[in-house]
Coordinates of C-alpha atoms in Angstrom, one line a residue:
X9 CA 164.5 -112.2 132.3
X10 CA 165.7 -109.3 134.6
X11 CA 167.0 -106.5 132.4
X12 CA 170.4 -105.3 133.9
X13 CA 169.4 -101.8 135.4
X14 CA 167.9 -104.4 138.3
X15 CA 171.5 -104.5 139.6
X16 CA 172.6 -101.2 139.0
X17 CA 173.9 -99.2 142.4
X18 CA 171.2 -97.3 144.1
X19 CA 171.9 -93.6 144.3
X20 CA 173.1 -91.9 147.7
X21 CA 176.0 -93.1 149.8
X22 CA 177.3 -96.5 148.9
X23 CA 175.7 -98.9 151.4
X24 CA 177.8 -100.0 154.5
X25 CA 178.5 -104.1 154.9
X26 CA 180.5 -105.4 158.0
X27 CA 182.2 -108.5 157.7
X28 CA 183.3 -110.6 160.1
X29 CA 185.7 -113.6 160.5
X30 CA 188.8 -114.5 158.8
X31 CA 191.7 -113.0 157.9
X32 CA 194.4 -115.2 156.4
X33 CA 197.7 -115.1 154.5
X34 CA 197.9 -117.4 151.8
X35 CA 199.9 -118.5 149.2
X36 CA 198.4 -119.8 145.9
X37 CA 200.6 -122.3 144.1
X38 CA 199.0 -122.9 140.4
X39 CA 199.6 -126.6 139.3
X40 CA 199.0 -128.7 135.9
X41 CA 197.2 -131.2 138.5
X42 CA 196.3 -131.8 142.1
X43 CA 199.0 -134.2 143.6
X44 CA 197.6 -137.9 144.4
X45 CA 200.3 -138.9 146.6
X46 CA 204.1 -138.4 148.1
X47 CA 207.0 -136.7 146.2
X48 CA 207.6 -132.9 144.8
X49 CA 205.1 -131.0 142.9
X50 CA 206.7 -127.7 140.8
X51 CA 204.2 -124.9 140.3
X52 CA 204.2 -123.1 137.0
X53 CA 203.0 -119.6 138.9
X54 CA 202.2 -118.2 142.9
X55 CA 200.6 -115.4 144.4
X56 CA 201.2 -114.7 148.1
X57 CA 197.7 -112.6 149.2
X58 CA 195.7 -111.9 152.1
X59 CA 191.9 -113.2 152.3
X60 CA 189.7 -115.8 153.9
X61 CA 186.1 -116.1 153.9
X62 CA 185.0 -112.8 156.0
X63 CA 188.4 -111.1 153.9
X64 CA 187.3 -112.4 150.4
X65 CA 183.4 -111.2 151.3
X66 CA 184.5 -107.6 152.3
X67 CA 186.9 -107.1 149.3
X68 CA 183.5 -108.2 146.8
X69 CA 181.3 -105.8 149.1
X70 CA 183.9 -102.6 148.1
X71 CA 184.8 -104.1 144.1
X72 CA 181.0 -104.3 143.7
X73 CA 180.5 -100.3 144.8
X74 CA 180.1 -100.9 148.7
X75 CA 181.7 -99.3 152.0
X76 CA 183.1 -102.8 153.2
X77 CA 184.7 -103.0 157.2
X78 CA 186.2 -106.2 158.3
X79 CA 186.3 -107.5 161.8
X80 CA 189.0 -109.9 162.3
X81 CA 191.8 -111.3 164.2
X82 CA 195.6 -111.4 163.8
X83 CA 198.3 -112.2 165.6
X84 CA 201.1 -109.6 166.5
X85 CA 203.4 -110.4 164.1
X86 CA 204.8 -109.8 160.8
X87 CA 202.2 -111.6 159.0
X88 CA 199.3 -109.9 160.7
X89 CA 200.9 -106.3 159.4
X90 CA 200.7 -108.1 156.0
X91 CA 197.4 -109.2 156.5
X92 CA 196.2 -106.0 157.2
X93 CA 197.8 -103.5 155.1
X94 CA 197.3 -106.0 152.3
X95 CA 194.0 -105.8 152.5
X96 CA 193.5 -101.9 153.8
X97 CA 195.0 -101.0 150.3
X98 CA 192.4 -103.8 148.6
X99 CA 190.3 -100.5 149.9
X100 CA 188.7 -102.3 152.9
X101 CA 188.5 -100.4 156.3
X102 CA 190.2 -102.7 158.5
X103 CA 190.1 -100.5 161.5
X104 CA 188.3 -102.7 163.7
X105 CA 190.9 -105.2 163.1
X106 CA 192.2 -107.3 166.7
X107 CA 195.8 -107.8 166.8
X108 CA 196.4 -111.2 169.6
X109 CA 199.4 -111.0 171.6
X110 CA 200.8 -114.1 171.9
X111 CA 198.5 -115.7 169.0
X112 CA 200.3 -116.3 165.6
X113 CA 198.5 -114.7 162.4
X114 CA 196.4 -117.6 160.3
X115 CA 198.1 -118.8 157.1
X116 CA 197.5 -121.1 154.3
X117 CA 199.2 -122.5 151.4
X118 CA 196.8 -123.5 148.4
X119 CA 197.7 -125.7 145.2
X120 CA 195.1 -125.0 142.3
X121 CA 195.5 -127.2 139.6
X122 CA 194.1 -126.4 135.8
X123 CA 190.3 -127.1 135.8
X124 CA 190.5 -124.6 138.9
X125 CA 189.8 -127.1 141.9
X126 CA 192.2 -126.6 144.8
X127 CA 193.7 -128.4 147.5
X128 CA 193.9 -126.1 150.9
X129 CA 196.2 -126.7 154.0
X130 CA 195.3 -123.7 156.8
X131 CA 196.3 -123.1 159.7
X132 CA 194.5 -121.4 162.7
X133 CA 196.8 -120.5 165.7
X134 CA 194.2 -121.9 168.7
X135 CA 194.0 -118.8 170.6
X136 CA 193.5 -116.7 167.6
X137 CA 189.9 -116.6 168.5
X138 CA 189.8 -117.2 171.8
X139 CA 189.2 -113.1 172.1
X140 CA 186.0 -111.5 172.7
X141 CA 185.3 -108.3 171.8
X142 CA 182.1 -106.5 173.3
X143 CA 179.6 -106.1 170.4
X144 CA 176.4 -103.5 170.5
X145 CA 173.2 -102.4 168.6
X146 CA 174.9 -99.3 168.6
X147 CA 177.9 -100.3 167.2
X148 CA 176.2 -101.9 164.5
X149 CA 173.7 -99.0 163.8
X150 CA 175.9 -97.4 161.2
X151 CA 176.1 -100.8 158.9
X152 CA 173.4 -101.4 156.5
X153 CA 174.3 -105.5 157.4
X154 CA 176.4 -107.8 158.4
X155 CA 177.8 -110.5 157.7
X156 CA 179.9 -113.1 159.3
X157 CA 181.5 -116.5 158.5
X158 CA 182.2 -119.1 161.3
X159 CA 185.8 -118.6 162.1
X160 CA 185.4 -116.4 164.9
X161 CA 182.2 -117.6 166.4
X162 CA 182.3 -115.8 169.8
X163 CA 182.5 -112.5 167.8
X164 CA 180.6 -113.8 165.4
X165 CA 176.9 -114.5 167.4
X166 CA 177.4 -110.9 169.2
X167 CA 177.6 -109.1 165.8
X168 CA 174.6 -111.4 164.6
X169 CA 172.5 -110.2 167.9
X170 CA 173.5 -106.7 167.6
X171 CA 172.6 -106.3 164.2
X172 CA 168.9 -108.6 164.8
X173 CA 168.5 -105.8 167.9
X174 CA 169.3 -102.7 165.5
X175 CA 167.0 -104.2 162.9
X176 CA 169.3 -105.0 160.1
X177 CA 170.3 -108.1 157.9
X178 CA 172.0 -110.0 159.8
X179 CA 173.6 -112.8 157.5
X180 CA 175.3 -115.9 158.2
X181 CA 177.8 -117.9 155.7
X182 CA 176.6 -121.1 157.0
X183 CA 180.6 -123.4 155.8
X184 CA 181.9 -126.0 157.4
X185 CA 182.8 -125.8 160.9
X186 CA 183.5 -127.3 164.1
X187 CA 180.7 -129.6 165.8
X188 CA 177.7 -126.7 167.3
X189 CA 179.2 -123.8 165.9
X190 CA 176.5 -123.1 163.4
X191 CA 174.2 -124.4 165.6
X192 CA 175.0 -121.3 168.4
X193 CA 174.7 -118.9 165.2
X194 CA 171.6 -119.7 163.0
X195 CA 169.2 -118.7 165.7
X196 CA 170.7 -115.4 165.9
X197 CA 171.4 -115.1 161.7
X198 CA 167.7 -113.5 159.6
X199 CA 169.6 -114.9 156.4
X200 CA 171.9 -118.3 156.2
X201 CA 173.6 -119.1 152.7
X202 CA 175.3 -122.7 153.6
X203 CA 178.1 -124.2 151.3
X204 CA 176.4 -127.6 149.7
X205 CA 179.1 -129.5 152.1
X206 CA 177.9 -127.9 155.3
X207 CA 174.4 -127.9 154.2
X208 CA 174.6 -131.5 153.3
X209 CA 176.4 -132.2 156.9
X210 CA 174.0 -130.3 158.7
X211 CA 171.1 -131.5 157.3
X212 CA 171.9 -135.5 156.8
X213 CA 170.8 -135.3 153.2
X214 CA 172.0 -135.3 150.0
X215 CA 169.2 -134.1 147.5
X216 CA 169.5 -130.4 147.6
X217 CA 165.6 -129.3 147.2
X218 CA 165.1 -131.8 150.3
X219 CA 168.3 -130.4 152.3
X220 CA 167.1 -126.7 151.7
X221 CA 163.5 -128.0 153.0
X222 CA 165.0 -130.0 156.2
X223 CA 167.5 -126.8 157.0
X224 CA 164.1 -124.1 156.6
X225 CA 162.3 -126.6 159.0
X226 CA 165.4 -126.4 161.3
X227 CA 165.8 -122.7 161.0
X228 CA 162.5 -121.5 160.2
X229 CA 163.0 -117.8 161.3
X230 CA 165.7 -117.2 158.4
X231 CA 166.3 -117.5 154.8
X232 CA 167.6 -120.5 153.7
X233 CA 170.1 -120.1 150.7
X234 CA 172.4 -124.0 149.6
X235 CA 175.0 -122.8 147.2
X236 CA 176.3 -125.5 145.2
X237 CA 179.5 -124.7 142.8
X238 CA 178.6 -125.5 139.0
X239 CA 175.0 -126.6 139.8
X240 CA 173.9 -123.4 141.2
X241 CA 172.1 -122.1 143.7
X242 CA 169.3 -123.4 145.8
X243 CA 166.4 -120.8 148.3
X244 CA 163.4 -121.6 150.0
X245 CA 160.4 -118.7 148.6
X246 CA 159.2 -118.4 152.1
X247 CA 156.0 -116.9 149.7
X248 CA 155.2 -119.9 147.9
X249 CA 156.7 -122.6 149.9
X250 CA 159.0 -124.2 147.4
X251 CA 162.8 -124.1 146.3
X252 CA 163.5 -122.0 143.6
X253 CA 167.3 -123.0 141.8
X254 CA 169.6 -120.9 140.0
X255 CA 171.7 -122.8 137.0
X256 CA 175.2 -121.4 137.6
X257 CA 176.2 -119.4 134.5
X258 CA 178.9 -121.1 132.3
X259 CA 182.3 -120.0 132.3
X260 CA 185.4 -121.7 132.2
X261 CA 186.9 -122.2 135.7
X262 CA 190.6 -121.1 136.2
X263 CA 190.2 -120.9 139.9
X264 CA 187.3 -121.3 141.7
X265 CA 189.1 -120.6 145.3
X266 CA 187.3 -117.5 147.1
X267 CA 184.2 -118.0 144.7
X268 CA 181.8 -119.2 147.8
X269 CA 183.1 -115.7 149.7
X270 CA 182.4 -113.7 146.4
X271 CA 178.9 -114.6 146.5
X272 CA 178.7 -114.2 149.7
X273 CA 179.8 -110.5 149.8
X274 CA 177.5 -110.1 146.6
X275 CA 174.6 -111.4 148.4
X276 CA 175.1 -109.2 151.7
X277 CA 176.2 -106.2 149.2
X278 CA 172.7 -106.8 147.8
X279 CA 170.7 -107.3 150.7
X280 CA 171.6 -104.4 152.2
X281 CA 170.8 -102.0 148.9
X282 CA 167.2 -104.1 149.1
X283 CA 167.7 -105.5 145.7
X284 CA 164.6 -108.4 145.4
X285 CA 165.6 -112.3 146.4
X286 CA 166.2 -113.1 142.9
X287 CA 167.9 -110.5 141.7
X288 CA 170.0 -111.0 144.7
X289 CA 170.4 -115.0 143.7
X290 CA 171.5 -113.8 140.2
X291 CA 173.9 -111.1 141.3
X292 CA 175.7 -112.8 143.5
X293 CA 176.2 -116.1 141.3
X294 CA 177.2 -114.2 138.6
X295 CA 179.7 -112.4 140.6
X296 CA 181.3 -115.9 141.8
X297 CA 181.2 -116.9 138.2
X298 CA 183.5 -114.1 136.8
X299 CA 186.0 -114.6 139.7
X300 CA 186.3 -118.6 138.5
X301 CA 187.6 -117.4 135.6
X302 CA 190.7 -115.2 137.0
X303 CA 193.5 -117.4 138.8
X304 CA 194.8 -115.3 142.1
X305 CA 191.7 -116.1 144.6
X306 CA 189.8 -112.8 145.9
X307 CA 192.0 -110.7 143.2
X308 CA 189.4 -112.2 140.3
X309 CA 186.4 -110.6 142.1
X310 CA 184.6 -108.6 139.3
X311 CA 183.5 -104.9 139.8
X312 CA 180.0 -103.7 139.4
X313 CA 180.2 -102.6 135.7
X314 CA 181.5 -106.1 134.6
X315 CA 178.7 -107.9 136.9
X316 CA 176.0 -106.1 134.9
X317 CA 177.5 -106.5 131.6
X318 CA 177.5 -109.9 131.7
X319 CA 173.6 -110.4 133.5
X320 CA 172.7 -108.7 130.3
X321 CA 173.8 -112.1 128.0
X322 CA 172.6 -114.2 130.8
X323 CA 168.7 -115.1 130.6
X324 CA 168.7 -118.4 132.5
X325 CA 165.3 -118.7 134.2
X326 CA 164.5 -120.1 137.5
X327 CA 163.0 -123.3 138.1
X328 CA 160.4 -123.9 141.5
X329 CA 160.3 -127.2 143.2
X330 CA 157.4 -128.3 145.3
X331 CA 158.7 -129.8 148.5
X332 CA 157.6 -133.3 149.2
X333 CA 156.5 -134.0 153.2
X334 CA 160.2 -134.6 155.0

């Protein structure tokens, strides 16, 4: 058991995390249950809030004691001034924000039903990414890592390049995406932490130990990371040459929408203070657990004090899994 001043913030200047990727209004409809076919559905409560992966990442990075920027594009319209003053007073710098003439700002509307699974309908304007913004070592030099998700690839493998040439983490939230996309960016990512679908896409397989092994021979220059909702989390210990797994901690879920970018920001949060792998693993999934129990998607992401109250009660251990030849 790691005692809980493992995860306490490092003195100096709170570490600096870019994120990179999407930016998106939605509106959260909270519903007894997930609708099975036609007719009218009548929520019972709604929340209109800016996130998306990237967003949702960068809002953890600052609750959690970090200097989060976010890289992202909107269109030039009233949704993108939403978008961004929403979540410039979530206290994120969006400064290096890309307003698209001509491009209308990404939106969503979500329905999450009482045992917190969600049913998501987005929409990406097609030339809302089409921009490419020039991306440098030096622009990444003041960052203590990045991290990007695949919704603005372009952007996306420049930061990941520029932050492998200026010798920081340069992290990858390996989701679903279209065909080759996270193909062009896991050469250039050091660490990759893949939904289960995506890894399970990617990889062909189902078993997770065997789909973190197949993904580490694919990608053998990174860290491999499968998270996987209530059963955890999944690594290959580059060290010992096995998969380690994470029980999730138990909580009642209310929502679990924007629990996949919590960890996410945790993880890249933690990386870049140089907490150890598991400690890392264990912030981060505790992090994603406490926001499943808060309906309103990013909104539930816990702050630092909260994260490290509850590691104190948790003493779940790690168990090590011997791959098999693939």
């Amino acid at each position: 058991m790691t005692t809980s001043t493992a995860f306490e913030q490092p003195p100096g200047l709170a570490r600096r995390v870019l994120c990179v990727g999407a930016a998106v209004m939605d509106t959260l409809f909270r519903v007894r249950s997930l609708p099975t076919g036609q007719g009218k559905i009548l929520p019972y409560d709604m929340l209109q809030i800016a996130e998306g992966m990237a967003s949702s990442a960068a809002f953890a990075v600052a609750r959690l004691g970090g200097h989060a920027s976010l890289w992202g594009a909107v269109g030039n319209d009233a949704t993108g001034d939403r978008i961004i003053a929403d979540l410039s007073e979530s206290g994120i710098d969006t400064s290096g924000m890309l307003r698209v003439e001509g491009a209308r700002s990404a939106i969503s509307t979500i329905l999450v039903d009482d045992q917190g699974e969600r049913l998501i309908v987005p929409f990406y304007d097609a030339g809302l990414h089409e921009t490419v913004k020039p991306v440098t070592a030096e622009d990444i030099s003041s960052f203590d890592a990045v991290l990007v998700d695949v919704r603005w690839p372009k952007v996306a493998l420049r930061t990941l390049l520029g932050a492998r040439e200026a010798g920081k983490p340069a992290i990858l939230d390996g989701d679903v995406a279209s065909d080759g996309v996270i193909e062009m960016l896991a050469p250039a990512a050091s660490h990759i932490v893949f939904s289960q679908p995506a890894a399970e896409r990617l990889s062909g397989a189902a078993e997770l130990v065997k789909v973190v092994g197949l993904l580490k021979r694919k990608f053998e220059h990174a860290f491999i990371s499968v998270t996987a909702g209530e059963n955890g989390c999944f690594w290959f210990d580059a060290l010992t040459g096995e998969v380690f797994h994470l029980a999730a901690p138990k909580v009642r879920a209310v929502d679990t929408l924007a629990a996949g970018d919590i960890f996410h920001g945790a993880f890249a949060l933690a990386t870049a203070e140089g907490m150890p792998i598991e400690e890392t693993m264990r912030f981060a999934s505790m992090a994603a657990a406490l926001k499943c129990q808060v309906f309103g998607g990013r909104t539930g992401a816990p702050n630092r004090a909260e994260v490290g109250d509850a590691l104190r009660d948790w003493d779940v251990g790690v168990s090590r899994s011997a791959l098999l030849p693939l």
